[in-house]
Coordinates of C-alpha atoms in Angstrom, one line a residue:
Chain A
M1 CA 54.4 18.3 114.2
A2 CA 50.6 18.8 114.6
K3 CA 49.7 21.6 116.7
T4 CA 46.5 21.2 118.8
K5 CA 43.5 23.6 118.9
E6 CA 44.7 24.8 122.3
E7 CA 48.1 25.8 120.9
Y8 CA 46.5 28.0 118.2
K9 CA 44.4 29.6 120.8
D10 CA 47.5 30.4 123.0
K11 CA 49.1 32.1 120.1
K12 CA 46.1 33.9 118.9
M13 CA 46.9 32.1 115.4
M14 CA 44.5 30.9 112.9
P15 CA 44.9 27.2 111.9
K16 CA 46.7 27.0 108.5
G17 CA 44.0 25.8 106.4
Q18 CA 41.7 28.6 107.7
L19 CA 44.4 31.3 106.9
E20 CA 44.7 30.1 103.3
S21 CA 41.1 30.4 102.7
V22 CA 41.1 33.8 104.1
G23 CA 44.1 34.9 101.9
L24 CA 42.2 33.2 99.0
G25 CA 39.0 35.3 99.8
L26 CA 40.7 38.6 100.3
T27 CA 42.6 38.4 97.1
G28 CA 39.8 36.9 95.3
A29 CA 37.5 39.8 96.3
C30 CA 39.9 42.3 95.0
V31 CA 40.0 40.7 91.7
A32 CA 36.2 40.2 91.6
V33 CA 36.0 44.0 92.3
V34 CA 38.3 45.0 89.4
A35 CA 36.5 42.7 87.1
I36 CA 33.0 44.1 88.0
V37 CA 34.0 47.7 87.5
V38 CA 35.4 46.9 84.3
V39 CA 32.5 45.1 83.1
A40 CA 29.9 47.3 84.5
L41 CA 31.8 50.4 83.0
I42 CA 32.0 48.9 79.6
F43 CA 28.3 47.8 79.9
M44 CA 27.0 51.1 81.0
V45 CA 28.7 53.0 78.3
A46 CA 27.7 50.5 75.6
Q47 CA 23.9 50.5 77.0
Q48 CA 23.5 54.3 77.0
G49 CA 25.6 54.9 73.9
L50 CA 23.7 52.2 72.0
T51 CA 20.4 53.8 73.0
T52 CA 21.2 56.4 70.5
F53 CA 20.9 53.9 67.7
F54 CA 18.2 51.6 69.0
A55 CA 15.8 53.9 71.0
D56 CA 16.2 57.2 69.4
G57 CA 16.3 56.2 65.9
I58 CA 19.6 57.5 64.6
G59 CA 21.4 55.4 62.3
F60 CA 24.8 54.2 63.2
G61 CA 26.1 55.0 59.7
S62 CA 24.7 58.6 59.7
F63 CA 26.0 58.9 63.1
I64 CA 29.6 58.1 62.0
T65 CA 29.8 59.8 58.4
G66 CA 27.3 62.8 59.4
Q67 CA 29.2 66.0 58.8
N68 CA 27.3 68.3 61.3
W69 CA 27.2 68.1 65.0
I70 CA 24.4 70.6 65.9
P71 CA 22.4 68.9 68.8
S72 CA 20.0 71.8 69.1
D73 CA 18.9 71.2 65.7
G74 CA 18.9 67.4 66.2
R75 CA 21.8 66.7 63.9
F76 CA 24.1 64.4 65.3
G77 CA 27.0 63.7 62.7
A78 CA 29.9 62.7 64.7
L79 CA 32.6 62.9 61.6
P80 CA 33.9 66.3 62.5
L81 CA 34.7 65.0 66.0
I82 CA 36.3 61.9 64.9
V83 CA 38.2 63.8 62.3
G84 CA 39.3 66.0 64.8
S85 CA 40.6 63.5 67.3
F86 CA 42.3 61.5 64.8
S87 CA 44.0 64.4 63.2
V88 CA 45.3 65.9 66.6
T89 CA 46.4 62.6 67.6
L90 CA 48.3 61.6 64.5
L91 CA 49.7 65.2 64.2
S92 CA 50.9 65.2 67.6
T93 CA 52.4 61.7 67.3
L94 CA 54.1 62.8 64.0
F95 CA 55.6 65.9 65.8
T96 CA 56.7 63.8 69.0
L97 CA 58.1 60.8 67.4
P98 CA 61.3 62.2 65.7
I99 CA 62.2 64.4 68.9
A100 CA 61.5 61.2 71.3
L101 CA 63.5 58.9 69.1
G102 CA 66.5 61.5 68.7
S103 CA 66.8 62.2 72.3
A104 CA 66.3 58.5 73.2
I105 CA 69.2 57.6 70.7
F106 CA 71.2 60.3 72.4
V107 CA 70.7 59.3 75.8
V108 CA 71.1 55.6 75.3
E109 CA 73.8 55.5 72.6
I110 CA 75.8 58.7 72.8
Q111 CA 75.8 60.3 76.3
P112 CA 74.3 57.7 78.9
G113 CA 75.7 59.8 81.9
F114 CA 74.3 62.9 81.1
G115 CA 70.9 61.3 79.5
R116 CA 70.3 59.1 82.4
K117 CA 71.1 61.5 85.4
I118 CA 70.0 64.7 84.0
F119 CA 67.9 64.5 80.9
Q120 CA 65.5 61.8 81.9
P121 CA 64.5 63.0 85.3
L122 CA 63.9 66.3 83.6
V123 CA 61.6 64.7 80.9
E124 CA 59.8 62.7 83.4
L125 CA 58.9 66.1 85.3
L126 CA 56.9 66.9 82.3
V127 CA 54.4 64.1 83.0
G128 CA 53.6 65.7 86.3
I129 CA 52.3 68.9 85.0
P130 CA 48.5 69.1 85.0
S131 CA 46.9 69.4 81.6
V132 CA 45.4 72.8 82.6
V133 CA 48.7 74.2 82.8
Y134 CA 49.6 73.0 79.4
G135 CA 46.1 74.3 78.1
L136 CA 47.1 77.9 79.6
I137 CA 50.5 77.8 78.0
G138 CA 49.1 76.7 74.7
L139 CA 46.4 79.2 74.6
T140 CA 48.8 82.2 75.5
V141 CA 52.1 80.8 73.5
V142 CA 51.1 78.5 70.8
N143 CA 47.7 80.3 69.7
A144 CA 49.8 83.7 69.6
A145 CA 52.6 82.1 67.7
M146 CA 49.8 80.6 65.1
R147 CA 48.5 84.3 64.7
S148 CA 51.7 85.6 64.1
I149 CA 53.0 83.0 61.8
F150 CA 49.9 82.6 59.7
G151 CA 48.3 85.9 60.2
A152 CA 44.7 86.2 59.3
A153 CA 44.5 82.6 58.1
A154 CA 44.8 81.4 61.7
G155 CA 42.1 83.5 62.9
T156 CA 42.2 83.4 66.7
G157 CA 45.2 80.9 66.4
A158 CA 43.0 78.1 67.9
G159 CA 42.8 75.1 65.7
I160 CA 43.9 71.5 65.0
L161 CA 47.5 72.6 64.6
S162 CA 47.5 74.4 67.9
G163 CA 46.0 71.3 69.6
A164 CA 48.3 69.0 67.9
I165 CA 51.4 71.0 69.1
V166 CA 50.2 71.1 72.6
L167 CA 49.3 67.4 72.6
A168 CA 52.9 66.9 71.0
V169 CA 54.4 68.5 74.1
M170 CA 52.2 66.5 76.5
I171 CA 53.0 63.0 75.0
L172 CA 56.7 63.8 74.5
P173 CA 57.7 62.5 78.1
T174 CA 55.6 59.3 77.7
V175 CA 57.2 58.4 74.4
T176 CA 60.5 59.5 75.1
T177 CA 60.8 57.8 78.4
L178 CA 59.5 54.5 76.9
S179 CA 61.9 54.9 73.9
I180 CA 64.9 55.2 76.1
D181 CA 63.7 52.1 77.9
A182 CA 63.3 50.4 74.8
L183 CA 66.7 51.2 73.5
A184 CA 68.3 50.4 76.5
A185 CA 67.0 47.1 76.8
V186 CA 68.7 45.9 73.7
P187 CA 71.5 43.8 75.0
N188 CA 75.0 45.2 74.4
A189 CA 76.0 42.0 72.5
Y190 CA 73.9 43.1 69.5
R191 CA 75.7 46.4 69.4
E192 CA 79.2 44.7 69.6
G193 CA 78.0 42.1 67.1
S194 CA 77.5 44.8 64.7
Y195 CA 80.7 46.6 65.6
A196 CA 82.6 43.5 65.0
L197 CA 81.5 43.4 61.4
G198 CA 82.9 46.8 61.0
C199 CA 79.7 48.7 61.0
T200 CA 80.0 52.3 62.3
R201 CA 78.0 53.5 65.3
W202 CA 75.2 55.1 63.1
Q203 CA 74.7 51.8 61.1
T204 CA 74.6 50.1 64.4
V205 CA 72.0 52.3 65.8
W206 CA 70.0 52.5 62.7
H207 CA 70.0 48.8 61.4
V208 CA 70.4 46.7 64.6
V209 CA 69.3 48.7 67.8
L210 CA 66.3 50.5 66.2
K211 CA 65.3 47.1 64.6
S212 CA 65.6 45.2 67.7
A213 CA 63.9 47.6 69.8
M214 CA 60.9 48.0 67.3
P215 CA 58.3 46.2 69.2
S216 CA 59.0 48.3 72.3
L217 CA 59.2 51.3 70.3
M218 CA 55.9 50.7 68.8
T219 CA 54.4 50.2 72.2
A220 CA 56.0 53.6 73.2
V221 CA 54.3 55.4 70.3
I222 CA 50.8 53.8 70.9
M223 CA 50.9 54.7 74.5
G224 CA 51.5 58.3 73.5
M225 CA 48.8 58.0 71.0
T226 CA 46.2 56.7 73.6
R227 CA 47.1 59.4 75.7
A228 CA 46.7 62.1 73.0
F229 CA 43.5 60.5 71.9
G230 CA 41.9 60.7 75.4
E231 CA 43.4 64.2 76.5
T232 CA 40.5 66.7 76.9
L233 CA 41.2 69.7 79.0
A234 CA 44.2 71.1 77.3
V235 CA 42.9 70.4 73.9
Q236 CA 39.7 72.2 74.7
M237 CA 41.6 75.2 75.7
V238 CA 43.5 75.5 72.3
I239 CA 41.4 74.0 69.6
G240 CA 38.7 76.3 69.4
G241 CA 35.8 74.1 70.2
V242 CA 33.9 74.3 66.7
E243 CA 32.1 71.0 66.3
K244 CA 29.0 72.0 64.1
S245 CA 31.0 71.3 60.7
M246 CA 34.0 69.7 59.2
P247 CA 37.3 71.4 59.6
A248 CA 38.6 72.5 56.4
G249 CA 42.1 72.9 57.3
L250 CA 44.7 72.6 60.0
L251 CA 44.3 76.2 61.1
D252 CA 40.6 75.8 61.4
P253 CA 39.0 75.7 64.9
A254 CA 37.7 72.3 65.5
A255 CA 36.7 69.8 68.1
T256 CA 37.5 66.4 69.2
L257 CA 35.4 63.6 70.6
T258 CA 36.5 64.4 74.2
T259 CA 36.0 68.2 74.0
A260 CA 32.6 67.8 72.3
L261 CA 31.7 65.5 75.3
T262 CA 32.5 67.8 78.0
S263 CA 31.2 70.9 76.4
G264 CA 28.0 69.2 75.5
L265 CA 27.1 67.9 78.8
S266 CA 26.2 71.2 80.4
N267 CA 23.5 71.5 77.9
A268 CA 22.1 68.0 77.7
T269 CA 19.2 66.9 79.9
T270 CA 19.4 63.4 81.2
G271 CA 17.5 60.9 78.9
S272 CA 17.2 63.2 76.0
V273 CA 18.6 62.3 72.5
E274 CA 21.5 64.8 72.9
Y275 CA 22.4 63.1 76.2
H276 CA 22.4 59.7 74.8
A277 CA 24.5 60.9 71.6
L278 CA 27.1 62.2 73.9
W279 CA 27.3 58.6 75.5
S280 CA 27.6 57.2 71.9
L281 CA 30.7 59.5 71.8
G282 CA 31.9 58.0 75.1
L283 CA 31.4 54.7 73.4
I284 CA 33.6 55.5 70.3
L285 CA 36.4 56.7 72.7
L286 CA 36.0 53.5 74.7
A287 CA 36.2 51.4 71.7
M288 CA 39.3 53.2 70.3
S289 CA 41.2 52.8 73.6
L290 CA 40.4 49.2 73.6
F291 CA 41.5 48.9 70.0
F292 CA 45.1 50.6 71.1
I293 CA 45.5 48.4 74.0
L294 CA 44.7 45.4 71.8
I295 CA 47.5 46.6 69.4
I296 CA 49.8 46.8 72.1
H297 CA 49.2 43.5 73.2
L298 CA 49.6 41.9 69.8
I299 CA 52.7 43.7 69.4
G300 CA 53.9 42.3 72.9
S301 CA 53.1 38.7 72.0
K302 CA 54.3 38.9 68.4
G303 CA 57.6 40.1 70.0
A304 CA 57.8 37.6 72.5
A305 CA 57.0 34.7 70.1
K306 CA 59.9 36.1 67.7
H307 CA 62.4 35.9 70.8
D308 CA 61.6 32.3 71.6
Chain B
M1 CA 105.8 24.8 62.1
T2 CA 105.0 28.5 62.6
N3 CA 107.8 29.6 60.5
T4 CA 106.7 28.1 57.5
R5 CA 103.4 30.0 57.8
D6 CA 102.7 33.8 57.3
I7 CA 102.6 35.8 60.1
I8 CA 99.4 37.9 60.2
L9 CA 99.2 39.4 63.7
T10 CA 102.1 40.0 66.3
T11 CA 101.6 42.0 69.5
E12 CA 104.4 43.9 71.0
D13 CA 104.2 44.8 74.8
V14 CA 100.5 45.1 74.5
T15 CA 98.9 46.4 77.7
V16 CA 95.4 47.3 78.8
T17 CA 94.6 49.7 81.4
Y18 CA 91.1 50.4 83.0
G19 CA 91.6 54.0 84.4
T20 CA 94.6 53.4 86.5
H21 CA 94.2 49.5 86.8
E22 CA 96.4 47.6 84.4
A23 CA 94.3 44.6 83.6
L24 CA 96.9 43.3 81.1
H25 CA 100.7 43.5 81.5
P26 CA 102.9 43.7 78.5
T27 CA 102.0 40.7 76.2
N28 CA 103.8 39.5 73.2
L29 CA 102.3 36.9 70.9
T30 CA 102.3 35.9 67.3
F31 CA 99.5 34.8 65.1
A32 CA 99.9 32.8 61.8
A33 CA 97.6 32.2 59.0
G34 CA 95.9 29.0 59.0
E35 CA 96.6 28.4 62.6
V36 CA 94.2 28.3 65.7
T37 CA 95.7 29.8 68.9
A38 CA 93.8 29.1 72.2
L39 CA 93.9 31.6 75.0
I40 CA 93.5 29.7 78.2
G41 CA 93.3 30.8 81.8
P42 CA 91.2 31.4 84.9
S43 CA 88.3 33.8 84.8
G44 CA 89.6 37.5 85.0
C45 CA 93.2 36.7 83.8
G46 CA 93.1 39.1 80.9
K47 CA 92.5 36.7 78.1
S48 CA 89.3 38.3 76.8
T49 CA 90.7 41.7 77.4
F50 CA 93.8 40.7 75.2
L51 CA 91.6 39.2 72.5
R52 CA 89.4 42.4 72.4
C53 CA 92.6 44.4 71.6
L54 CA 93.1 42.5 68.4
N55 CA 90.4 44.2 66.6
L56 CA 90.3 47.3 68.8
M57 CA 87.0 46.3 70.2
N58 CA 88.4 47.9 73.6
R59 CA 87.8 51.2 71.9
E60 CA 84.2 50.8 72.6
I61 CA 84.7 50.8 76.2
P62 CA 85.2 54.0 78.2
H63 CA 88.4 54.6 80.3
C64 CA 90.0 51.6 78.5
A65 CA 93.4 52.3 77.3
V66 CA 95.5 50.0 75.0
G67 CA 99.3 50.4 75.1
G68 CA 102.0 48.8 72.9
H69 CA 102.1 47.8 69.2
I70 CA 99.5 45.5 67.4
N71 CA 101.0 44.8 64.0
Y72 CA 98.7 43.5 61.4
H73 CA 100.3 42.6 58.1
G74 CA 103.2 44.5 59.4
H75 CA 101.5 47.7 60.1
D76 CA 100.7 49.0 63.7
I77 CA 97.0 49.2 64.1
N78 CA 96.9 50.6 67.7
T79 CA 97.2 54.2 66.6
P80 CA 94.4 56.9 66.9
K81 CA 94.6 57.0 63.1
E82 CA 93.6 53.6 62.6
N83 CA 90.1 53.4 60.9
L84 CA 88.3 50.8 63.2
Y85 CA 85.7 50.2 60.8
E86 CA 88.0 49.3 58.0
L87 CA 90.0 47.1 60.4
R88 CA 87.1 45.2 61.5
K89 CA 86.0 44.3 58.0
S90 CA 89.2 42.1 57.9
I91 CA 89.3 41.1 61.5
G92 CA 86.1 39.3 62.5
M93 CA 84.9 38.4 66.0
V94 CA 82.3 35.9 67.2
F95 CA 81.1 36.3 71.0
Q96 CA 80.0 34.2 73.7
Q97 CA 76.3 34.7 73.2
P98 CA 75.1 34.2 69.8
T99 CA 74.0 37.6 68.6
P100 CA 71.9 37.1 65.4
F101 CA 70.2 40.5 64.5
R102 CA 66.6 40.6 64.4
K103 CA 66.3 39.7 60.6
S104 CA 66.2 36.7 58.5
I105 CA 68.9 34.4 58.1
R106 CA 69.7 35.6 54.8
E107 CA 69.7 39.3 55.8
N108 CA 71.9 38.5 58.8
I109 CA 74.5 37.2 56.3
L110 CA 74.2 40.0 53.9
F111 CA 73.9 42.7 56.9
A112 CA 77.6 43.7 56.7
P113 CA 78.4 43.4 53.0
K114 CA 75.4 45.5 52.3
R115 CA 76.4 48.2 54.6
H116 CA 79.8 48.2 53.2
G117 CA 78.6 48.4 49.7
R118 CA 79.8 45.0 48.6
I119 CA 76.7 43.7 47.2
R120 CA 76.3 44.3 43.5
S121 CA 73.7 41.8 42.3
K122 CA 71.1 39.5 43.7
E123 CA 73.2 36.6 42.3
Q124 CA 76.2 37.8 44.0
A125 CA 74.2 37.9 47.1
D126 CA 72.8 34.5 46.7
E127 CA 76.2 33.0 46.2
L128 CA 77.8 34.9 49.3
V129 CA 75.0 33.5 51.6
E130 CA 75.6 30.2 50.2
T131 CA 79.3 29.9 50.3
S132 CA 79.3 31.8 53.8
L133 CA 76.8 29.3 55.2
K134 CA 78.6 26.3 53.9
Q135 CA 81.9 27.2 55.3
A136 CA 80.2 27.5 58.7
A137 CA 78.7 24.1 58.1
L138 CA 75.0 25.3 58.5
W139 CA 73.8 25.4 54.8
D140 CA 72.3 22.0 54.6
E141 CA 70.3 22.7 58.0
V142 CA 69.0 26.3 56.9
K143 CA 68.9 26.3 53.1
D144 CA 65.2 25.7 52.7
K145 CA 64.5 28.6 55.3
L146 CA 66.8 31.4 54.4
D147 CA 64.0 34.0 54.8
R148 CA 62.9 32.6 58.2
S149 CA 63.9 34.6 61.3
A150 CA 67.3 33.9 62.7
Y151 CA 65.7 33.6 66.2
A152 CA 64.1 30.5 65.0
L153 CA 67.5 28.7 65.0
S154 CA 68.8 26.7 68.0
G155 CA 71.7 28.2 70.0
G156 CA 74.2 26.3 68.0
Q157 CA 72.8 27.2 64.7
Q158 CA 72.7 30.8 65.7
Q159 CA 76.4 30.6 66.7
R160 CA 77.3 29.1 63.3
L161 CA 75.1 31.8 61.8
C162 CA 77.3 34.5 63.7
I163 CA 80.4 32.7 62.2
A164 CA 78.9 32.6 58.7
R165 CA 78.2 36.3 59.1
T166 CA 81.6 36.9 60.0
L167 CA 82.9 35.1 57.1
A168 CA 80.8 36.8 54.6
M169 CA 83.0 39.7 55.1
K170 CA 86.0 37.6 53.8
P171 CA 88.2 38.3 57.0
D172 CA 91.6 36.9 57.2
V173 CA 91.5 36.8 61.0
I174 CA 88.5 35.6 63.3
L175 CA 88.5 36.0 67.1
Y176 CA 86.2 33.8 69.1
D177 CA 85.5 35.1 72.7
E178 CA 84.3 31.7 74.6
P179 CA 82.1 30.9 71.6
C180 CA 80.8 27.4 73.0
S181 CA 80.1 28.5 76.8
A182 CA 76.4 29.0 76.1
L183 CA 75.9 25.9 73.9
D184 CA 75.2 22.3 74.6
P185 CA 77.8 19.5 73.9
L186 CA 76.6 18.7 70.5
S187 CA 76.4 22.2 69.2
T188 CA 79.9 22.7 70.8
M189 CA 81.3 19.9 68.6
S190 CA 79.9 21.3 65.5
V191 CA 81.2 24.8 66.2
E192 CA 84.5 23.4 67.2
E193 CA 84.5 21.3 63.6
T194 CA 83.6 24.8 61.9
I195 CA 86.6 26.6 63.5
R196 CA 89.0 23.8 62.3
D197 CA 87.5 23.8 58.7
I198 CA 88.0 27.5 58.6
A199 CA 91.7 27.4 59.6
S200 CA 92.3 24.8 56.9
T201 CA 91.2 27.5 54.4
G202 CA 94.3 29.7 55.6
I203 CA 92.3 32.0 58.1
C204 CA 94.1 33.1 61.3
E205 CA 92.0 32.4 64.3
A206 CA 92.3 33.0 67.9
I207 CA 89.9 31.7 70.6
V208 CA 89.4 32.3 74.3
T209 CA 88.0 29.4 76.2
H210 CA 87.6 28.0 79.6
N211 CA 87.5 24.6 78.5
M212 CA 90.9 23.0 78.4
E213 CA 89.6 20.1 76.5
Q214 CA 88.3 22.3 74.0
A215 CA 91.7 24.0 73.6
T216 CA 93.5 20.7 73.0
R217 CA 90.8 19.6 70.3
V218 CA 90.9 22.8 68.4
S219 CA 94.0 24.8 68.6
D220 CA 97.5 24.6 67.0
R221 CA 99.1 26.9 69.8
T222 CA 98.1 27.7 73.3
A223 CA 98.9 30.8 75.5
F224 CA 98.2 30.6 79.2
F225 CA 97.3 33.9 80.9
Y226 CA 97.2 34.2 84.7
V227 CA 96.3 37.6 86.6
G228 CA 96.9 39.8 83.5
D229 CA 100.1 38.0 82.7
M230 CA 100.6 35.8 79.5
V231 CA 102.7 33.2 81.5
E232 CA 103.6 30.7 78.8
T233 CA 103.0 29.9 75.1
G234 CA 103.9 27.2 72.6
P235 CA 102.3 24.5 70.5
T236 CA 99.4 23.0 72.1
K237 CA 100.6 19.7 72.4
Q238 CA 103.8 20.9 74.3
I239 CA 101.7 23.3 76.5
F240 CA 99.6 20.5 77.8
S241 CA 101.9 17.4 77.9
N242 CA 105.1 19.1 79.0
P243 CA 104.1 22.6 80.8
K244 CA 107.2 24.5 82.3
D245 CA 105.7 27.2 84.6
Q246 CA 104.4 25.9 87.8
K247 CA 101.1 28.0 87.6
L248 CA 100.5 26.5 84.3
V249 CA 101.0 23.0 85.9
D250 CA 98.9 23.9 88.8
Y251 CA 96.0 25.1 86.3
L252 CA 96.3 22.0 84.3
T253 CA 96.1 19.8 87.2
G254 CA 93.1 21.6 88.6
R255 CA 94.7 22.9 91.7
F256 CA 92.8 26.4 90.8
G257 CA 90.6 27.8 88.1

């Protein structure tokens, strides 16, 4: 039954067609805001970051491969920072992965009651701790431990290894929780199928459960790596902040893309070469995180295709 | 007919309790080589629970206790000392949902034999893949794509792959837990044919089914379960043409279930 204009007025309602266009407008506006923010952000970082190469005359090749980052001398070689970022990221993932995977197997396959009710909330608590607290603990505990283990070789204790250890603890909850979810999502029928063939629990976990959960586990690892790659504050507090030359070993103080960016900003005047070079570091960071996200999407779509 | 065949499995007063609830009351059944036994009954009657006793699959469920004796080749397997993993090599099981592993068709077949150290050479592996798939009537459909993912197969093919995977362990008993309830009629038909063919090679089979037509098509003997009791058992023809128990009569005539 069609309503007359008067009826709508009485009930203070909008006509249906109008209501739909309002809904469309509101939700569309939200989408537009998000899209504009993303595009503007990428555009701005790219524009500022590329100025280094196009206006300031620094070659992209020498920027990426240069082994000295000494802005006061006009030397902008980002390789020590790139190496620093990748080594702390890879090392921390290497430290975290076995522990995260081991505890996920325990929680899902061995003691689900304890794991789900006590262990998982405990681990998730770690996510909420601010990174400055991790940095503080790293500074007092990890760096001191490095000094007492490696003695003079460790110097102050600050270095890539300390940074990697602190990061490993920081990404542990993310990787663990996602791994638990990944293993729990494997249908029980797969386990039973394996048991029915006379396989032991260990054979089932190793060959069937982990194999089935592989795409989700990869996503868990990459999520952890993304976080490690982007983390600044905690790393800055324990890594030593030496960016001018290549680190020679794991105990050497170093810097990452993020720490060099933050510590450099206080010295750089807007519009200077150094300022643009810092934006270039930001551009590399942005490109890397886009790359990580791309991998996650690729794994996701490949996994979905296989299941179809 | 049963007397002429070798008895492989007998259950004596087998019960299943979850916590304090007895889900299956004492059940006595006999399974012979080369015979298919259908376990029928309404949902929740204990037929799947009973089936899962026969390869001690219920041990995987917490708070689930199995009582009584299960004699397999004259030796009681329902003891804490029984090696589950050894036992399940010779008593295979196929489930309701096809559960191929996330591997190629070939690796699905070779998965268990490899784990149990039965693969000595590539030739032997190839032969095992071929004979198992042939026995499960899947060879002709997949022989050119053995290295493709098992997920690429249709539901019916996946279920026959699971049967082939079970056969690769050379069991003498295969248990089916509603193997066709997730399949379309054509796939159901081919799985049923496979089950009959396997029985003709002398393997002892038991199948839980909701589908009474299926029971008549596929089985030699039938056991009817109702609310945790095994009510009546006998040759399939007799059960369906001349049922004795009133509950079975009601079930067959569709008065419940």
